[in-house]
DNA sequence: CGGGTGACTATAA
DNA sequence: TTTATAGCCACCC
């Protein structure tokens, strides 16, 4: 259950990220109306069920890297998902300038 | 109510 | 470039 509408907003923003693109925690937070609270996004993702349909793997940190410890289970899963969508992960880093999601603001 | 934590970010040195 | 620090907000004890 969710008590806070913020979480649902985050999920909505998350689902709006197109395939082949990525967004940072701060970006998602901003679009969800909680700008400055990137940690909330991280918390929200950490609570997502393993079988969720949401593209949680399209969310990375502002450094263009995956926020999981390198070599961890979640890390490998995220890299696999990203690569499967055509996102290049080189040296554990993602080119934000190339793959960053640029929302059209259509709402 | 207060203190600690976390899949974060921006700024300064 | 990397490290340190402060700010951020919900959740848990």
Short mmCIF file of C-alpha atoms in Angstrom, two decimals, chain A residues 8-103:
data_model
loop_
_atom_site.label_atom_id
_atom_site.label_comp_id
_atom_site.label_asym_id
_atom_site.label_seq_id
_atom_site.Cartn_x
_atom_site.Cartn_y
_atom_site.Cartn_z
CA UNK A 8 2.59 7.00 -7.37
CA UNK A 9 3.91 10.09 -9.13
CA UNK A 10 7.35 8.58 -9.17
CA UNK A 11 5.97 5.38 -10.65
CA UNK A 12 4.15 7.35 -13.28
CA UNK A 13 7.26 9.25 -14.26
CA UNK A 14 9.19 6.00 -14.24
CA UNK A 15 6.71 4.40 -16.63
CA UNK A 16 6.98 7.43 -18.91
CA UNK A 17 10.66 6.87 -19.62
CA UNK A 18 10.88 5.61 -23.22
CA UNK A 19 12.90 2.49 -24.10
CA UNK A 20 16.50 3.14 -24.99
CA UNK A 21 16.64 6.18 -22.74
CA UNK A 22 17.64 6.73 -19.13
CA UNK A 23 16.87 9.29 -16.47
CA UNK A 24 18.66 10.32 -13.32
CA UNK A 25 17.15 10.09 -9.85
CA UNK A 26 17.11 13.85 -9.62
CA UNK A 27 15.34 14.13 -12.94
CA UNK A 28 12.66 11.66 -11.93
CA UNK A 29 12.26 13.41 -8.59
CA UNK A 30 11.87 16.75 -10.32
CA UNK A 31 9.26 15.44 -12.75
CA UNK A 32 7.43 13.78 -9.88
CA UNK A 33 7.18 17.09 -8.09
CA UNK A 34 9.70 16.32 -5.38
CA UNK A 35 12.66 18.09 -6.88
CA UNK A 36 15.74 17.95 -4.69
CA UNK A 37 14.75 14.66 -3.14
CA UNK A 38 16.45 12.13 -5.32
CA UNK A 39 16.73 9.85 -2.31
CA UNK A 40 12.99 9.37 -2.32
CA UNK A 41 13.24 7.95 -5.81
CA UNK A 42 15.94 5.57 -4.68
CA UNK A 43 13.83 4.56 -1.71
CA UNK A 44 10.84 4.06 -3.94
CA UNK A 45 12.77 1.85 -6.33
CA UNK A 46 14.18 -0.17 -3.46
CA UNK A 47 10.63 -1.04 -2.46
CA UNK A 48 9.57 -2.16 -5.91
CA UNK A 49 8.71 -5.86 -6.18
CA UNK A 50 11.08 -8.05 -8.19
CA UNK A 51 8.36 -8.77 -10.73
CA UNK A 52 7.40 -5.15 -11.35
CA UNK A 53 6.79 -4.06 -14.91
CA UNK A 54 8.20 -0.60 -14.26
CA UNK A 55 11.47 0.21 -16.05
CA UNK A 56 13.39 0.82 -12.84
CA UNK A 57 16.59 -0.07 -14.70
CA UNK A 58 16.29 3.14 -16.73
CA UNK A 59 17.07 5.16 -13.64
CA UNK A 60 20.72 5.90 -12.90
CA UNK A 61 22.54 8.42 -10.77
CA UNK A 62 23.75 11.84 -11.88
CA UNK A 63 27.20 10.44 -12.65
CA UNK A 64 25.72 8.29 -15.38
CA UNK A 65 26.48 5.15 -13.42
CA UNK A 66 24.42 2.43 -11.83
CA UNK A 67 23.82 3.00 -8.14
CA UNK A 68 24.25 -0.66 -7.24
CA UNK A 69 27.59 -1.98 -6.09
CA UNK A 70 29.54 -3.16 -9.13
CA UNK A 71 29.17 -6.91 -9.58
CA UNK A 72 26.08 -7.14 -7.38
CA UNK A 73 23.02 -9.00 -8.52
CA UNK A 74 20.98 -5.86 -9.12
CA UNK A 75 23.85 -4.27 -10.98
CA UNK A 76 24.17 -7.11 -13.44
CA UNK A 77 20.43 -7.27 -13.91
CA UNK A 78 20.25 -3.55 -14.66
CA UNK A 79 23.14 -3.63 -17.12
CA UNK A 80 21.59 -6.56 -18.92
CA UNK A 81 18.24 -4.80 -19.20
CA UNK A 82 19.81 -1.57 -20.46
CA UNK A 83 21.94 -3.30 -23.04
CA UNK A 84 18.91 -5.24 -24.15
CA UNK A 85 17.24 -1.92 -24.98
CA UNK A 86 20.23 -0.59 -26.85
CA UNK A 87 21.74 1.53 -24.12
CA UNK A 88 25.52 1.32 -24.24
CA UNK A 89 27.13 0.71 -20.88
CA UNK A 90 30.83 1.32 -21.31
CA UNK A 91 33.20 0.96 -18.39
CA UNK A 92 30.23 0.81 -16.04
CA UNK A 93 29.14 4.21 -17.27
CA UNK A 94 26.27 5.40 -19.42
CA UNK A 95 26.54 8.38 -21.74
CA UNK A 96 23.95 10.75 -20.33
CA UNK A 97 24.52 13.15 -23.21
CA UNK A 98 23.45 10.38 -25.56
CA UNK A 99 20.88 8.32 -23.69
CA UNK A 100 19.43 10.85 -21.27
CA UNK A 101 15.67 11.10 -21.51
CA UNK A 102 14.51 14.49 -22.75
CA UNK A 103 10.83 14.83 -21.82
#
